[in-house]
Amino acid sequence: MPKIKAEKKSRVHNEVAKQGIMFNKSFGQHILKNPLIITSMLDKSALRSTDVVLEIGPGTGNMTVKILERVKKVIACEIDPRLVAELQKRVQGTPFQPKLQIMVGDVLKTELPFFDICVANIPYQISSPLVFKLLLHRPFFRCAVLMFQREFAHRLVAKPGDKLYCRLSINTQLLARVDLLMKVGKNNFRPPPKVESSVVRIEPKNPPPPINFKEWDGLTRIAFVRKNKTLAAAFKQTATLITLDKNYKVHCSVNNIEIPADFDIKAKVENILVKLNLDQKRARTMDIDDFMQALHGFNSEGIHFS
């Protein structure tokens, strides 16, 4: 038995060694090796020959080369200099070379240029911040077809009342239409990750909802800290009340509003929630309209979240 295990392990090592690269776990490097899945992702992106495509984490370029066949330009953002060298080697002396621009560095810290479509097998540990970096990027892009850990993908599309419904779900759905496209098993990667994956299509809402996203994010952060509790309970947290009190006093001073000597932020927040009929609502069952109503109700009374 141990012999079979050892043989299997050495086969995996030979596979990776053939490529000349040991993958870096801290970067979440799992190279998508199945060409059928790559083709399917590109088909679902509806690429046009005039498109500029952003690819995040191109790895050794299996997907990059396929995209280059179909579009005007690919901007590949890669953090690992060894993989950058591999990618450059792969296109050198081919007609693809002038169509490929490589940005070396951490995509979360990089100012992204204009692009029409984003296609990527995302390193899973940057999934959430990356989704919002893309959705708040301007000018708007047409859509993104992205591979995520399966549970994360299900959170993106979860509806009020679903077990996985969370702040990520509602914040994403405020800014975009999200669809699950397909499941991808772990054996389609080298090395295989510990979890299954899914591909998601994200299409930004253009124009975006007429809402200050920082304010919205601040409100949903409070509501979803304990998503099964009522809003009345969520807003009783001492740290929350201290922040809202400070924000209210700034609002009053900027607008020359006098604050009564007996002002009590806790009572004010409770009154607003009761007036809006939201005090007994729970974040896990609230939809976008409920949160819009809450945000408008609080803002109109001078209570701000950012």
CSV table of N, CA and C in Angstrom, one decimal, residues 138-263:
chain,number,residue,atom,x,y,z
A,138,ARG,N,-14.4,51.8,-12.2
A,138,ARG,CA,-14.9,52.7,-13.3
A,138,ARG,C,-13.9,52.9,-14.3
A,139,PRO,N,-14.2,53.0,-15.7
A,139,PRO,CA,-15.5,52.8,-16.2
A,139,PRO,C,-16.0,51.4,-16.1
A,140,PHE,N,-17.3,51.2,-16.3
A,140,PHE,CA,-17.9,49.9,-16.2
A,140,PHE,C,-17.4,48.9,-17.2
A,141,PHE,N,-17.3,47.6,-16.7
A,141,PHE,CA,-17.0,46.6,-17.7
A,141,PHE,C,-18.3,45.8,-18.0
A,142,ARG,N,-18.3,45.0,-19.0
A,142,ARG,CA,-19.5,44.3,-19.5
A,142,ARG,C,-19.9,43.2,-18.6
A,143,CYS,N,-19.0,42.3,-18.3
A,143,CYS,CA,-19.3,41.2,-17.3
A,143,CYS,C,-18.0,40.6,-16.9
A,144,ALA,N,-18.0,39.8,-15.8
A,144,ALA,CA,-16.9,39.0,-15.3
A,144,ALA,C,-17.3,37.6,-15.2
A,145,VAL,N,-16.5,36.6,-15.7
A,145,VAL,CA,-16.8,35.2,-15.5
A,145,VAL,C,-15.6,34.7,-14.7
A,146,LEU,N,-16.0,34.3,-13.4
A,146,LEU,CA,-15.0,34.0,-12.4
A,146,LEU,C,-15.2,32.7,-11.8
A,147,MET,N,-14.1,32.0,-11.5
A,147,MET,CA,-14.1,30.8,-10.8
A,147,MET,C,-13.8,31.0,-9.3
A,148,PHE,N,-14.7,30.5,-8.4
A,148,PHE,CA,-14.6,30.6,-7.0
A,148,PHE,C,-14.7,29.3,-6.3
A,149,GLN,N,-14.4,29.3,-5.0
A,149,GLN,CA,-14.7,28.1,-4.1
A,149,GLN,C,-16.2,28.0,-4.1
A,150,ARG,N,-16.7,26.8,-4.2
A,150,ARG,CA,-18.2,26.6,-4.4
A,150,ARG,C,-19.0,27.2,-3.4
A,151,GLU,N,-18.6,27.2,-2.1
A,151,GLU,CA,-19.5,27.8,-1.1
A,151,GLU,C,-19.5,29.3,-1.2
A,152,PHE,N,-18.4,29.9,-1.6
A,152,PHE,CA,-18.4,31.3,-1.8
A,152,PHE,C,-19.3,31.7,-3.0
A,153,ALA,N,-19.3,30.9,-4.1
A,153,ALA,CA,-20.1,31.2,-5.2
A,153,ALA,C,-21.6,31.1,-4.8
A,154,HIS,N,-21.9,30.2,-3.9
A,154,HIS,CA,-23.3,30.0,-3.5
A,154,HIS,C,-23.7,31.2,-2.6
A,155,ARG,N,-22.8,31.7,-1.8
A,155,ARG,CA,-23.1,32.9,-1.0
A,155,ARG,C,-23.4,34.1,-1.9
A,156,LEU,N,-22.7,34.2,-3.0
A,156,LEU,CA,-22.9,35.4,-3.9
A,156,LEU,C,-24.4,35.4,-4.5
A,157,VAL,N,-25.0,34.2,-4.7
A,157,VAL,CA,-26.3,34.2,-5.3
A,157,VAL,C,-27.4,33.9,-4.3
A,158,ALA,N,-27.1,33.7,-3.0
A,158,ALA,CA,-28.1,33.4,-2.0
A,158,ALA,C,-29.1,34.4,-1.8
A,159,LYS,N,-30.3,34.0,-1.5
A,159,LYS,CA,-31.5,34.9,-1.4
A,159,LYS,C,-31.9,35.0,0.1
A,160,PRO,N,-32.7,36.1,0.4
A,160,PRO,CA,-33.1,36.2,1.8
A,160,PRO,C,-33.8,34.9,2.3
A,161,GLY,N,-33.4,34.4,3.5
A,161,GLY,CA,-34.0,33.2,4.1
A,161,GLY,C,-33.1,32.0,3.8
A,162,ASP,N,-32.2,32.1,2.8
A,162,ASP,CA,-31.3,30.9,2.5
A,162,ASP,C,-30.3,30.8,3.7
A,163,LYS,N,-29.8,29.6,3.9
A,163,LYS,CA,-28.8,29.4,5.0
A,163,LYS,C,-27.5,30.2,4.7
A,164,LEU,N,-27.1,30.3,3.4
A,164,LEU,CA,-25.8,31.0,3.1
A,164,LEU,C,-26.0,32.5,2.9
A,165,TYR,N,-27.2,33.0,3.0
A,165,TYR,CA,-27.5,34.4,2.8
A,165,TYR,C,-26.7,35.3,3.8
A,166,CYS,N,-25.9,36.3,3.3
A,166,CYS,CA,-25.1,37.0,4.2
A,166,CYS,C,-24.8,38.4,3.6
A,167,ARG,N,-24.0,39.2,4.3
A,167,ARG,CA,-23.7,40.5,3.9
A,167,ARG,C,-23.1,40.5,2.4
A,168,LEU,N,-22.2,39.5,2.2
A,168,LEU,CA,-21.6,39.4,0.8
A,168,LEU,C,-22.7,39.3,-0.2
A,169,SER,N,-23.8,38.5,0.1
A,169,SER,CA,-24.9,38.2,-0.9
A,169,SER,C,-25.6,39.6,-1.2
A,170,ILE,N,-26.0,40.3,-0.2
A,170,ILE,CA,-26.8,41.5,-0.5
A,170,ILE,C,-26.0,42.6,-1.1
A,171,ASN,N,-24.7,42.8,-0.6
A,171,ASN,CA,-23.8,43.8,-1.1
A,171,ASN,C,-23.5,43.6,-2.6
A,172,THR,N,-23.3,42.3,-3.0
A,172,THR,CA,-23.0,42.0,-4.4
A,172,THR,C,-24.3,42.2,-5.2
A,173,GLN,N,-25.4,41.7,-4.7
A,173,GLN,CA,-26.6,41.8,-5.5
A,173,GLN,C,-27.2,43.2,-5.7
A,174,LEU,N,-26.7,44.1,-4.7
A,174,LEU,CA,-27.1,45.5,-4.9
A,174,LEU,C,-26.4,46.1,-6.1
A,175,LEU,N,-25.2,45.7,-6.4
A,175,LEU,CA,-24.4,46.3,-7.4
A,175,LEU,C,-24.3,45.5,-8.8
A,176,ALA,N,-24.8,44.2,-8.7
A,176,ALA,CA,-24.7,43.4,-9.9
A,176,ALA,C,-25.7,42.3,-10.0
A,177,ARG,N,-25.9,41.8,-11.2
A,177,ARG,CA,-26.7,40.6,-11.4
A,177,ARG,C,-25.7,39.4,-11.4
A,178,VAL,N,-26.0,38.4,-10.6
A,178,VAL,CA,-25.1,37.3,-10.4
A,178,VAL,C,-25.7,36.0,-10.8
A,179,ASP,N,-25.1,35.2,-11.6
A,179,ASP,CA,-25.6,33.9,-12.0
A,179,ASP,C,-24.5,32.8,-11.8
A,180,LEU,N,-25.0,31.6,-11.3
A,180,LEU,CA,-24.1,30.4,-11.2
A,180,LEU,C,-24.1,29.8,-12.6
A,181,LEU,N,-22.9,29.5,-13.1
A,181,LEU,CA,-22.8,28.9,-14.5
A,181,LEU,C,-22.6,27.4,-14.4
A,182,MET,N,-21.5,27.0,-13.7
A,182,MET,CA,-21.2,25.6,-13.7
A,182,MET,C,-20.4,25.2,-12.5
A,183,LYS,N,-20.4,23.9,-12.2
A,183,LYS,CA,-19.6,23.3,-11.1
A,183,LYS,C,-18.3,22.8,-11.7
A,184,VAL,N,-17.2,22.9,-11.0
A,184,VAL,CA,-15.9,22.4,-11.5
A,184,VAL,C,-15.3,21.6,-10.3
A,185,GLY,N,-15.0,20.3,-10.6
A,185,GLY,CA,-14.5,19.4,-9.6
A,185,GLY,C,-13.0,19.7,-9.4
A,186,LYS,N,-12.5,19.3,-8.2
A,186,LYS,CA,-11.1,19.6,-7.8
A,186,LYS,C,-10.1,19.0,-8.6
A,187,ASN,N,-10.4,17.9,-9.3
A,187,ASN,CA,-9.4,17.2,-10.1
A,187,ASN,C,-9.1,17.9,-11.5
A,188,ASN,N,-9.8,19.0,-11.7
A,188,ASN,CA,-9.5,19.8,-12.9
A,188,ASN,C,-8.3,20.7,-12.7
A,189,PHE,N,-7.8,20.7,-11.5
A,189,PHE,CA,-6.7,21.6,-11.2
A,189,PHE,C,-5.4,20.9,-10.9
A,190,ARG,N,-4.3,21.6,-11.0
A,190,ARG,CA,-3.0,21.0,-10.6
A,190,ARG,C,-2.3,22.1,-9.7
A,191,PRO,N,-1.9,21.8,-8.5
A,191,PRO,CA,-2.4,20.6,-7.7
A,191,PRO,C,-3.9,20.8,-7.3
A,192,PRO,N,-4.6,19.7,-7.0
A,192,PRO,CA,-6.0,19.8,-6.7
A,192,PRO,C,-6.2,20.6,-5.4
A,193,PRO,N,-7.2,21.5,-5.4
A,193,PRO,CA,-7.4,22.2,-4.1
A,193,PRO,C,-8.2,21.3,-3.2
A,194,LYS,N,-8.4,21.7,-1.9
A,194,LYS,CA,-9.2,20.9,-1.0
A,194,LYS,C,-10.7,21.0,-1.2
A,195,VAL,N,-11.1,22.0,-2.0
A,195,VAL,CA,-12.6,22.2,-2.1
A,195,VAL,C,-13.0,22.2,-3.6
A,196,GLU,N,-14.3,22.0,-3.7
A,196,GLU,CA,-14.9,22.1,-5.1
A,196,GLU,C,-15.0,23.5,-5.5
A,197,SER,N,-15.2,23.8,-6.8
A,197,SER,CA,-15.3,25.2,-7.3
A,197,SER,C,-16.5,25.3,-8.1
A,198,SER,N,-16.9,26.6,-8.4
A,198,SER,CA,-18.0,26.9,-9.3
A,198,SER,C,-17.6,28.2,-10.1
A,199,VAL,N,-18.2,28.3,-11.3
A,199,VAL,CA,-18.0,29.5,-12.1
A,199,VAL,C,-19.2,30.3,-12.0
A,200,VAL,N,-19.0,31.6,-11.9
A,200,VAL,CA,-20.1,32.6,-11.7
A,200,VAL,C,-19.9,33.7,-12.7
A,201,ARG,N,-21.1,34.2,-13.2
A,201,ARG,CA,-21.1,35.4,-14.1
A,201,ARG,C,-21.6,36.6,-13.3
A,202,ILE,N,-20.8,37.7,-13.3
A,202,ILE,CA,-21.2,38.9,-12.6
A,202,ILE,C,-21.4,40.0,-13.6
A,203,GLU,N,-22.5,40.6,-13.7
A,203,GLU,CA,-22.8,41.7,-14.6
A,203,GLU,C,-23.1,43.0,-13.8
A,204,PRO,N,-22.3,44.0,-13.8
A,204,PRO,CA,-22.5,45.2,-13.0
A,204,PRO,C,-23.8,45.9,-13.5
A,205,LYS,N,-24.6,46.4,-12.5
A,205,LYS,CA,-25.8,47.2,-12.8
A,205,LYS,C,-25.3,48.6,-13.3
A,206,ASN,N,-25.7,48.9,-14.5
A,206,ASN,CA,-25.2,50.2,-15.1
A,206,ASN,C,-26.5,50.9,-15.7
A,207,PRO,N,-26.9,52.0,-15.2
A,207,PRO,CA,-26.3,52.7,-14.1
A,207,PRO,C,-26.4,52.0,-12.7
A,208,PRO,N,-25.5,52.4,-11.8
A,208,PRO,CA,-25.6,51.7,-10.5
A,208,PRO,C,-26.8,52.3,-9.7
A,209,PRO,N,-27.2,51.6,-8.6
A,209,PRO,CA,-28.3,52.2,-7.8
A,209,PRO,C,-27.9,53.5,-7.2
A,210,PRO,N,-28.8,54.5,-7.1
A,210,PRO,CA,-28.4,55.8,-6.6
A,210,PRO,C,-28.2,55.8,-5.1
A,211,ILE,N,-27.1,55.2,-4.7
A,211,ILE,CA,-26.9,55.0,-3.2
A,211,ILE,C,-25.4,55.2,-2.9
A,212,ASN,N,-25.1,55.7,-1.8
A,212,ASN,CA,-23.7,55.8,-1.3
A,212,ASN,C,-23.3,54.4,-0.8
A,213,PHE,N,-22.4,53.7,-1.5
A,213,PHE,CA,-22.1,52.3,-1.2
A,213,PHE,C,-21.4,52.2,0.2
A,214,LYS,N,-20.6,53.3,0.6
A,214,LYS,CA,-20.0,53.2,1.9
A,214,LYS,C,-21.0,53.2,3.0
A,215,GLU,N,-22.0,54.1,2.8
A,215,GLU,CA,-23.1,54.1,3.8
A,215,GLU,C,-23.9,52.8,3.9
A,216,TRP,N,-24.2,52.2,2.7
A,216,TRP,CA,-24.9,51.0,2.6
A,216,TRP,C,-24.1,49.9,3.3
A,217,ASP,N,-22.8,49.8,3.0
A,217,ASP,CA,-21.9,48.8,3.6
A,217,ASP,C,-21.8,48.9,5.1
A,218,GLY,N,-21.8,50.2,5.6
A,218,GLY,CA,-21.8,50.4,7.0
A,218,GLY,C,-23.1,49.8,7.7
A,219,LEU,N,-24.2,50.1,7.0
A,219,LEU,CA,-25.5,49.6,7.6
A,219,LEU,C,-25.6,48.0,7.6
A,220,THR,N,-25.2,47.4,6.4
A,220,THR,CA,-25.3,46.0,6.4
A,220,THR,C,-24.3,45.3,7.3
A,221,ARG,N,-23.2,46.0,7.5
A,221,ARG,CA,-22.2,45.4,8.5
A,221,ARG,C,-22.8,45.3,9.9
A,222,ILE,N,-23.5,46.3,10.3
A,222,ILE,CA,-24.1,46.3,11.6
A,222,ILE,C,-25.2,45.2,11.7
A,223,ALA,N,-26.1,45.2,10.6
A,223,ALA,CA,-27.2,44.3,10.6
A,223,ALA,C,-26.8,42.8,10.6
A,224,PHE,N,-25.7,42.5,9.9
A,224,PHE,CA,-25.3,41.1,9.6
A,224,PHE,C,-24.3,40.6,10.7
A,225,VAL,N,-23.9,41.4,11.6
A,225,VAL,CA,-23.0,40.9,12.6
A,225,VAL,C,-23.6,39.6,13.3
A,226,ARG,N,-24.9,39.7,13.6
A,226,ARG,CA,-25.6,38.6,14.1
A,226,ARG,C,-26.9,38.5,13.3
A,227,LYS,N,-26.9,37.8,12.2
A,227,LYS,CA,-28.0,38.0,11.2
A,227,LYS,C,-29.3,37.4,11.7
A,228,ASN,N,-29.2,36.5,12.7
A,228,ASN,CA,-30.5,36.0,13.2
A,228,ASN,C,-31.1,36.8,14.3
A,229,LYS,N,-30.4,37.9,14.8
A,229,LYS,CA,-31.0,38.8,15.8
A,229,LYS,C,-31.9,39.8,15.1
A,230,THR,N,-32.8,40.4,15.8
A,230,THR,CA,-33.6,41.5,15.3
A,230,THR,C,-32.7,42.7,15.1
A,231,LEU,N,-33.2,43.6,14.3
A,231,LEU,CA,-32.4,44.9,14.1
A,231,LEU,C,-32.3,45.7,15.4
A,232,ALA,N,-33.4,45.6,16.2
A,232,ALA,CA,-33.5,46.3,17.5
A,232,ALA,C,-32.3,45.8,18.3
A,233,ALA,N,-32.0,44.5,18.3
A,233,ALA,CA,-30.9,44.0,19.1
A,233,ALA,C,-29.6,44.4,18.5
A,234,ALA,N,-29.5,44.3,17.2
A,234,ALA,CA,-28.2,44.6,16.5
A,234,ALA,C,-27.8,46.0,16.8
A,235,PHE,N,-28.7,46.9,16.8
A,235,PHE,CA,-28.4,48.3,17.0
A,235,PHE,C,-28.2,48.7,18.5
A,236,LYS,N,-28.3,47.8,19.4
A,236,LYS,CA,-28.1,48.1,20.8
A,236,LYS,C,-26.6,47.9,21.2
A,237,GLN,N,-25.8,47.3,20.3
A,237,GLN,CA,-24.4,47.1,20.6
A,237,GLN,C,-23.7,48.4,21.0
A,238,THR,N,-22.9,48.4,22.1
A,238,THR,CA,-22.3,49.7,22.5
A,238,THR,C,-21.4,50.3,21.5
A,239,ALA,N,-20.6,49.5,20.8
A,239,ALA,CA,-19.6,50.0,19.8
A,239,ALA,C,-20.4,50.7,18.7
A,240,THR,N,-21.5,50.1,18.3
A,240,THR,CA,-22.3,50.6,17.2
A,240,THR,C,-22.9,52.0,17.6
A,241,LEU,N,-23.4,52.0,18.8
A,241,LEU,CA,-24.1,53.3,19.3
A,241,LEU,C,-23.0,54.4,19.4
A,242,ILE,N,-21.8,54.1,19.8
A,242,ILE,CA,-20.7,55.1,20.0
A,242,ILE,C,-20.4,55.7,18.6
A,243,THR,N,-20.3,54.8,17.6
A,243,THR,CA,-20.0,55.3,16.2
A,243,THR,C,-21.1,56.1,15.7
A,244,LEU,N,-22.3,55.7,15.8
A,244,LEU,CA,-23.5,56.4,15.3
A,244,LEU,C,-23.6,57.8,16.0
A,245,ASP,N,-23.4,57.8,17.3
A,245,ASP,CA,-23.4,59.0,18.1
A,245,ASP,C,-22.4,60.1,17.5
A,246,LYS,N,-21.2,59.6,17.3
A,246,LYS,CA,-20.1,60.4,16.8
A,246,LYS,C,-20.5,61.0,15.4
A,247,ASN,N,-21.0,60.1,14.5
A,247,ASN,CA,-21.4,60.5,13.2
A,247,ASN,C,-22.5,61.5,13.2
A,248,TYR,N,-23.5,61.3,14.1
A,248,TYR,CA,-24.6,62.2,14.2
A,248,TYR,C,-24.2,63.6,14.6
A,249,LYS,N,-23.2,63.6,15.6
A,249,LYS,CA,-22.7,64.9,16.1
A,249,LYS,C,-22.0,65.7,15.0
A,250,VAL,N,-21.2,64.9,14.1
A,250,VAL,CA,-20.6,65.5,13.0
A,250,VAL,C,-21.6,66.1,12.0
A,251,HIS,N,-22.6,65.3,11.7
A,251,HIS,CA,-23.7,65.7,10.8
A,251,HIS,C,-24.3,67.0,11.3
A,252,CYS,N,-24.6,67.1,12.6
A,252,CYS,CA,-25.3,68.3,13.2
A,252,CYS,C,-24.4,69.5,13.1
A,253,SER,N,-23.1,69.3,13.4
A,253,SER,CA,-22.2,70.5,13.4
A,253,SER,C,-22.0,71.0,12.0
A,254,VAL,N,-21.9,70.1,11.0
A,254,VAL,CA,-21.8,70.5,9.6
A,254,VAL,C,-23.0,71.3,9.1
A,255,ASN,N,-24.2,70.9,9.6
A,255,ASN,CA,-25.4,71.5,9.1
A,255,ASN,C,-26.0,72.5,10.1
A,256,ASN,N,-25.2,72.9,11.1
A,256,ASN,CA,-25.6,73.9,12.1
A,256,ASN,C,-26.9,73.5,12.8
A,257,ILE,N,-27.0,72.2,13.2
A,257,ILE,CA,-28.2,71.8,13.9
A,257,ILE,C,-27.8,71.7,15.4
A,258,GLU,N,-28.7,72.3,16.2
A,258,GLU,CA,-28.4,72.2,17.7
A,258,GLU,C,-28.8,70.9,18.2
A,259,ILE,N,-27.9,70.3,19.1
A,259,ILE,CA,-28.2,69.0,19.7
A,259,ILE,C,-28.8,69.3,21.1
A,260,PRO,N,-30.0,68.7,21.4
A,260,PRO,CA,-30.6,68.9,22.7
A,260,PRO,C,-29.7,68.4,23.8
A,261,ALA,N,-29.8,69.0,25.0
A,261,ALA,CA,-28.9,68.6,26.1
A,261,ALA,C,-29.2,67.1,26.5
A,262,ASP,N,-30.4,66.7,26.4
A,262,ASP,CA,-30.8,65.4,26.8
A,262,ASP,C,-30.8,64.3,25.7
A,263,PHE,N,-30.0,64.7,24.6
A,263,PHE,CA,-30.0,63.8,23.4
A,263,PHE,C,-29.5,62.4,23.8
